[in-house]
Amino acid sequence: MHFQQERDGQHRSDAADRAVRHRFVTVDGIRTFYREAGPADGPVVLLPHGYPCSSFQYRQLMPALADRWRLVAPDFPGFGHSATPDPAEFAYTFDGYAGFLDRFAQTLGLGRAALYLHDYGSQIGLRLAIRRPGLIAALIIQNGDIYEDQLGPKYDGLKAYFTAPSGEGRRKLAEAVGEAGFREEFLNDVRPDVAARISPDLWQLAWAQLDHPVRREVMVGLMEGLRENLQWFPRYQAYLREHRPPALIVWGPQDGYMPEGAARAYLRDLPEAELHLLDGGHWLLETNLDEVAALARRFLERHHAGDRT
């Protein structure tokens, strides 16, 4: 009986250690929502989110790793549950978000961290890495594009707009910021059997959170900002070549924006990186969670395990 009580207590302790906690912190005067899981003194994994999602995209990965690592996922200003400051007071750009992510990490006292790079989060996270290379312990790279010659066919419309901007082109960008456009972002060329594993809650929740005049305009501005972001690609690549951070590349090649070639291109600058192509698309944490979590665990054990004593 005593043994059973101890075992039950251990199970409750494990469950508590893995629980995701939902919190707010003020960063630069901005009320910022974030999710956190794992021991307070564990090695940090920082999880910047992509478009059109929020920290919600990490809700299942976080408890899967929370027995060993401290996982922290903020909602950027204008996304999720965080505030939406006046555009005159906050720079809704990739560089602005990188600065915000830096100050968020400093506010929480996170210190050295592994970065999960996905979608827009890859652009923001790599800009942070360039700013503060000493902060970066390792990279987990998942469908985050930084090689212009490997962009998929879904970029064709954006590239045409970048070449010849017009009011009609901008109107089409604005039309993509809606529930139907978000559905396309989440399904994004995956096979029907993979699409069946992607819940419509994702695009419905994203639209419910982003259906706000300022937020809709921010989303369009970020899409326009991808043109300037292309000029950063060589800088991201140079950072990788210079610093050679340990890297796990885990990729869903069923991705009209970032196909298989976009993953393999990382090996140009990180030839020692570990590359895994999974049977999924852009949102692997919805369709291939167990595989990603297992690969991330083995990688982090080798490269960002902290004090084992």
Coordinates of C-alpha atoms in Angstrom, one line a residue:
M1 CA 0.0 0.0 0.0
H2 CA 2.8 2.4 0.9
F3 CA 4.6 1.5 -2.4
Q4 CA 1.4 2.2 -4.3
Q5 CA 1.0 5.6 -2.7
E6 CA 4.6 6.5 -3.5
R7 CA 4.1 5.4 -7.1
D8 CA 0.9 7.4 -7.4
G9 CA 2.6 10.4 -5.9
Q10 CA 5.4 10.1 -8.5
H11 CA 2.9 9.9 -11.3
R12 CA 1.3 13.1 -10.0
S13 CA 4.7 14.8 -9.8
D14 CA 5.5 13.8 -13.4
A15 CA 2.2 15.1 -14.6
A16 CA 2.8 18.4 -12.8
D17 CA 6.3 18.7 -14.2
R18 CA 4.9 18.3 -17.7
A19 CA 2.0 20.7 -17.3
V20 CA 1.8 23.7 -19.6
R21 CA 1.4 26.9 -17.7
H22 CA -0.3 30.0 -19.3
R23 CA 1.1 33.4 -18.2
F24 CA 1.4 37.1 -19.0
V25 CA 4.5 39.3 -18.6
T26 CA 5.0 42.9 -19.6
V27 CA 7.7 43.5 -22.1
D28 CA 8.4 47.1 -23.3
G29 CA 5.0 48.0 -21.8
I30 CA 3.3 45.3 -23.9
R31 CA 1.2 42.7 -22.2
T32 CA 2.6 39.5 -23.5
F33 CA 1.1 36.1 -23.3
Y34 CA 3.3 33.0 -23.1
R35 CA 3.2 29.3 -22.5
E36 CA 5.8 27.6 -20.3
A37 CA 6.4 24.0 -19.3
G38 CA 9.2 22.1 -17.5
P39 CA 11.5 22.7 -14.6
A40 CA 12.5 26.3 -13.9
D41 CA 16.2 25.4 -13.8
G42 CA 16.0 23.1 -16.9
P43 CA 17.9 23.9 -20.1
V44 CA 15.8 26.4 -22.1
V45 CA 14.1 25.8 -25.4
L46 CA 12.7 29.0 -26.9
L47 CA 9.8 28.5 -29.3
P48 CA 8.9 31.5 -31.5
H49 CA 5.8 30.8 -33.6
G50 CA 4.9 31.2 -37.2
Y51 CA 2.1 32.6 -39.3
P52 CA -0.9 32.6 -38.9
C53 CA -0.6 30.8 -35.6
S54 CA 0.6 31.6 -32.1
S55 CA 2.2 29.8 -29.2
F56 CA -0.8 27.5 -29.6
Q57 CA 1.2 25.6 -32.3
Y58 CA 3.5 24.3 -29.5
R59 CA 0.8 23.2 -27.1
Q60 CA 1.5 19.5 -27.7
L61 CA 5.3 19.5 -28.1
M62 CA 5.9 21.3 -24.8
P63 CA 4.5 18.6 -22.4
A64 CA 6.3 16.0 -24.5
L65 CA 9.7 17.5 -23.5
A66 CA 8.9 19.1 -20.2
D67 CA 10.4 16.4 -18.0
R68 CA 13.9 17.7 -18.8
W69 CA 13.7 21.1 -20.5
R70 CA 12.2 24.4 -19.8
L71 CA 10.1 25.3 -22.8
V72 CA 8.9 28.9 -23.4
A73 CA 6.6 30.0 -26.2
P74 CA 5.5 33.6 -26.4
D75 CA 2.7 35.1 -28.5
F76 CA 4.2 38.0 -30.5
P77 CA 2.5 41.4 -30.3
G78 CA -0.5 41.4 -32.6
F79 CA -0.8 37.6 -32.4
G80 CA -2.6 35.2 -30.1
H81 CA -3.4 36.5 -26.6
S82 CA -0.8 39.2 -26.5
A83 CA -1.6 42.9 -26.8
T84 CA -1.7 44.8 -30.1
P85 CA 0.1 48.1 -29.6
D86 CA -0.4 51.0 -31.9
P87 CA 1.8 50.6 -35.0
A88 CA 3.3 54.0 -34.2
E89 CA 4.7 52.5 -30.9
F90 CA 5.8 49.1 -32.1
A91 CA 7.6 48.0 -35.3
Y92 CA 5.6 45.1 -36.7
T93 CA 8.5 43.9 -38.8
F94 CA 10.7 40.8 -38.6
D95 CA 13.5 43.0 -37.2
G96 CA 11.1 44.5 -34.7
Y97 CA 9.9 41.1 -33.6
A98 CA 13.5 39.9 -33.2
G99 CA 14.2 42.8 -30.9
F100 CA 11.1 42.0 -29.0
L101 CA 12.0 38.3 -28.7
D102 CA 15.4 39.3 -27.3
R103 CA 13.8 41.6 -24.7
F104 CA 11.3 38.9 -23.8
A105 CA 14.1 36.4 -23.2
Q106 CA 15.9 39.0 -21.1
T107 CA 12.8 39.8 -19.1
L108 CA 12.3 36.2 -18.2
G109 CA 16.0 35.7 -17.5
L110 CA 16.2 32.8 -19.9
G111 CA 19.9 32.8 -20.8
R112 CA 21.4 30.3 -23.2
A113 CA 18.7 28.5 -25.2
A114 CA 18.0 26.0 -28.0
L115 CA 15.8 27.7 -30.7
Y116 CA 13.0 26.1 -32.5
L117 CA 12.8 27.7 -36.0
H118 CA 9.6 27.4 -37.9
D119 CA 7.9 29.6 -40.6
Y120 CA 8.1 33.3 -39.6
G121 CA 9.7 32.1 -36.4
S122 CA 12.8 31.1 -38.3
Q123 CA 13.3 34.6 -39.7
I124 CA 12.8 36.1 -36.3
G125 CA 14.9 33.5 -34.4
L126 CA 17.8 33.8 -36.8
R127 CA 17.8 37.6 -36.5
L128 CA 18.0 37.1 -32.7
A129 CA 20.9 34.6 -33.2
I130 CA 22.8 37.2 -35.3
R131 CA 22.2 39.8 -32.6
R132 CA 23.2 37.5 -29.8
P133 CA 25.1 34.4 -31.0
G134 CA 26.2 33.6 -27.5
L135 CA 22.6 33.0 -26.5
I136 CA 22.2 30.1 -29.0
A137 CA 23.0 26.6 -27.8
A138 CA 21.4 24.7 -30.7
L139 CA 18.8 24.9 -33.4
I140 CA 15.8 22.8 -34.3
I141 CA 14.9 23.8 -37.8
Q142 CA 11.4 22.8 -39.1
N143 CA 10.1 24.2 -42.4
G144 CA 11.8 27.6 -42.1
D145 CA 13.0 28.9 -45.5
I146 CA 16.3 30.8 -45.9
Y147 CA 17.4 29.8 -49.4
E148 CA 15.9 31.8 -52.2
D149 CA 16.7 29.3 -54.9
Q150 CA 14.7 26.6 -53.1
L151 CA 11.5 28.5 -52.5
G152 CA 8.4 26.5 -53.6
P153 CA 5.8 27.3 -56.2
K154 CA 3.4 28.9 -53.6
Y155 CA 5.9 31.8 -53.5
D156 CA 5.3 32.7 -57.1
G157 CA 2.4 35.1 -56.4
L158 CA 4.4 36.9 -53.7
K159 CA 7.5 37.1 -56.0
A160 CA 5.4 38.6 -58.8
Y161 CA 4.0 41.2 -56.3
F162 CA 7.5 42.0 -55.1
T163 CA 8.6 42.6 -58.7
A164 CA 5.6 44.8 -59.6
P165 CA 3.8 46.0 -56.6
S166 CA 0.2 47.3 -57.2
G167 CA -3.0 48.1 -55.5
E168 CA -4.6 45.0 -56.9
G169 CA -1.7 42.8 -55.7
R170 CA -2.0 44.2 -52.2
R171 CA -5.7 43.6 -52.3
K172 CA -5.0 39.9 -53.0
L173 CA -2.6 39.8 -50.0
A174 CA -5.4 41.3 -47.9
E175 CA -7.9 38.7 -49.1
A176 CA -5.5 35.9 -48.0
V177 CA -5.9 37.2 -44.4
G178 CA -9.1 35.4 -43.6
E179 CA -10.5 32.0 -42.6
A180 CA -10.3 30.6 -46.1
G181 CA -6.7 31.9 -46.6
F182 CA -5.7 30.5 -43.2
R183 CA -7.2 27.1 -44.1
E184 CA -5.0 27.1 -47.2
E185 CA -1.9 28.0 -45.0
F186 CA -2.5 25.0 -42.7
L187 CA -3.4 22.4 -45.3
N188 CA -0.7 23.7 -47.8
D189 CA -0.5 20.9 -50.3
V190 CA -0.4 17.9 -48.0
R191 CA -2.0 14.6 -49.1
P192 CA -5.6 14.0 -48.1
D193 CA -4.7 11.4 -45.5
V194 CA -2.3 13.9 -43.9
A195 CA -4.8 16.7 -44.2
A196 CA -7.3 14.6 -42.2
R197 CA -5.0 14.9 -39.2
I198 CA -5.0 18.7 -39.3
S199 CA -7.9 20.1 -37.2
P200 CA -10.1 22.9 -38.6
D201 CA -9.8 24.4 -35.1
L202 CA -6.4 25.7 -36.2
W203 CA -7.6 28.1 -38.9
Q204 CA -10.8 28.9 -37.1
L205 CA -8.9 29.9 -34.0
A206 CA -6.3 31.8 -35.9
W207 CA -8.9 33.8 -37.7
A208 CA -10.9 34.5 -34.5
Q209 CA -7.7 35.9 -33.0
L210 CA -6.5 37.9 -36.1
D211 CA -9.8 39.3 -37.2
H212 CA -9.1 42.8 -36.0
P213 CA -8.4 45.9 -38.1
V214 CA -4.9 46.5 -36.8
R215 CA -4.0 42.8 -36.8
R216 CA -5.2 42.2 -40.4
E217 CA -3.1 45.2 -41.6
V218 CA -0.1 43.8 -39.6
M219 CA -0.5 40.5 -41.4
V220 CA -0.5 42.1 -44.8
G221 CA 2.6 44.2 -43.8
L222 CA 4.5 41.1 -42.8
M223 CA 3.7 39.5 -46.1
E224 CA 5.1 42.6 -47.9
G225 CA 8.0 42.5 -45.5
L226 CA 9.0 39.1 -46.9
R227 CA 10.5 41.0 -49.9
E228 CA 13.0 42.8 -47.6
N229 CA 13.5 39.5 -45.7
L230 CA 14.9 37.8 -48.8
Q231 CA 17.8 40.2 -48.5
W232 CA 18.5 38.7 -45.1
F233 CA 18.9 35.2 -46.4
P234 CA 22.6 35.5 -47.1
R235 CA 23.1 36.9 -43.6
Y236 CA 21.3 34.0 -42.1
Q237 CA 23.5 31.6 -44.1
A238 CA 26.6 33.5 -43.1
Y239 CA 25.6 33.1 -39.4
L240 CA 25.3 29.4 -39.8
R241 CA 28.6 29.0 -41.6
E242 CA 30.4 31.2 -39.0
H243 CA 29.0 29.8 -35.8
R244 CA 28.1 26.2 -36.8
P245 CA 25.5 25.7 -34.1
P246 CA 24.4 22.1 -33.5
A247 CA 21.3 21.7 -35.7
L248 CA 18.5 19.2 -36.1
I249 CA 16.6 19.7 -39.4
V250 CA 13.2 18.0 -39.2
W251 CA 11.0 18.7 -42.3
G252 CA 7.7 18.0 -43.9
P253 CA 8.4 18.0 -47.6
Q254 CA 4.6 18.2 -48.5
D255 CA 4.9 22.0 -48.4
G256 CA 4.2 24.3 -51.4
Y257 CA 6.3 27.1 -49.9
M258 CA 9.2 25.0 -48.5
P259 CA 9.6 21.7 -50.3
E260 CA 12.4 19.1 -49.8
G261 CA 15.1 21.2 -51.5
A262 CA 14.6 24.0 -48.9
A263 CA 15.5 21.5 -46.2
R264 CA 18.5 20.0 -48.0
A265 CA 19.9 23.5 -48.7
Y266 CA 20.7 23.9 -45.0
L267 CA 23.4 21.3 -45.5
R268 CA 25.4 23.8 -47.6
D269 CA 26.1 25.8 -44.5
L270 CA 25.6 23.2 -41.8
P271 CA 27.1 20.0 -43.3
E272 CA 27.1 18.3 -40.0
A273 CA 23.4 18.9 -39.3
E274 CA 21.1 16.0 -38.7
L275 CA 18.4 15.9 -41.4
H276 CA 15.1 14.0 -41.3
L277 CA 12.4 14.2 -43.9
L278 CA 9.0 13.1 -42.4
D279 CA 5.8 12.1 -44.1
G280 CA 4.0 15.4 -43.6
G281 CA 3.9 19.0 -44.5
H282 CA 4.4 22.5 -43.0
W283 CA 2.7 21.8 -39.7
L284 CA 4.4 18.6 -38.5
L285 CA 3.5 19.2 -34.9
E286 CA -0.1 18.6 -35.9
T287 CA 0.5 15.5 -38.0
N288 CA 3.8 14.0 -36.9
L289 CA 4.2 15.1 -33.2
D290 CA 5.5 11.8 -31.8
E291 CA 8.3 11.6 -34.5
V292 CA 9.3 15.2 -34.0
A293 CA 9.3 15.0 -30.2
A294 CA 11.4 11.8 -30.3
L295 CA 14.0 13.3 -32.7
A296 CA 14.1 16.6 -30.6
R297 CA 14.6 14.6 -27.4
R298 CA 17.6 12.7 -28.7
F299 CA 19.1 15.8 -30.3
L300 CA 18.6 17.9 -27.1
E301 CA 20.1 15.1 -25.0
R302 CA 23.3 15.3 -27.0
H303 CA 23.6 19.0 -27.4
H304 CA 21.5 20.9 -24.8
A305 CA 21.0 18.6 -21.8
G306 CA 22.3 20.8 -19.0
D307 CA 23.8 19.5 -15.8
R308 CA 23.0 15.7 -15.6
T309 CA 24.1 15.5 -11.9

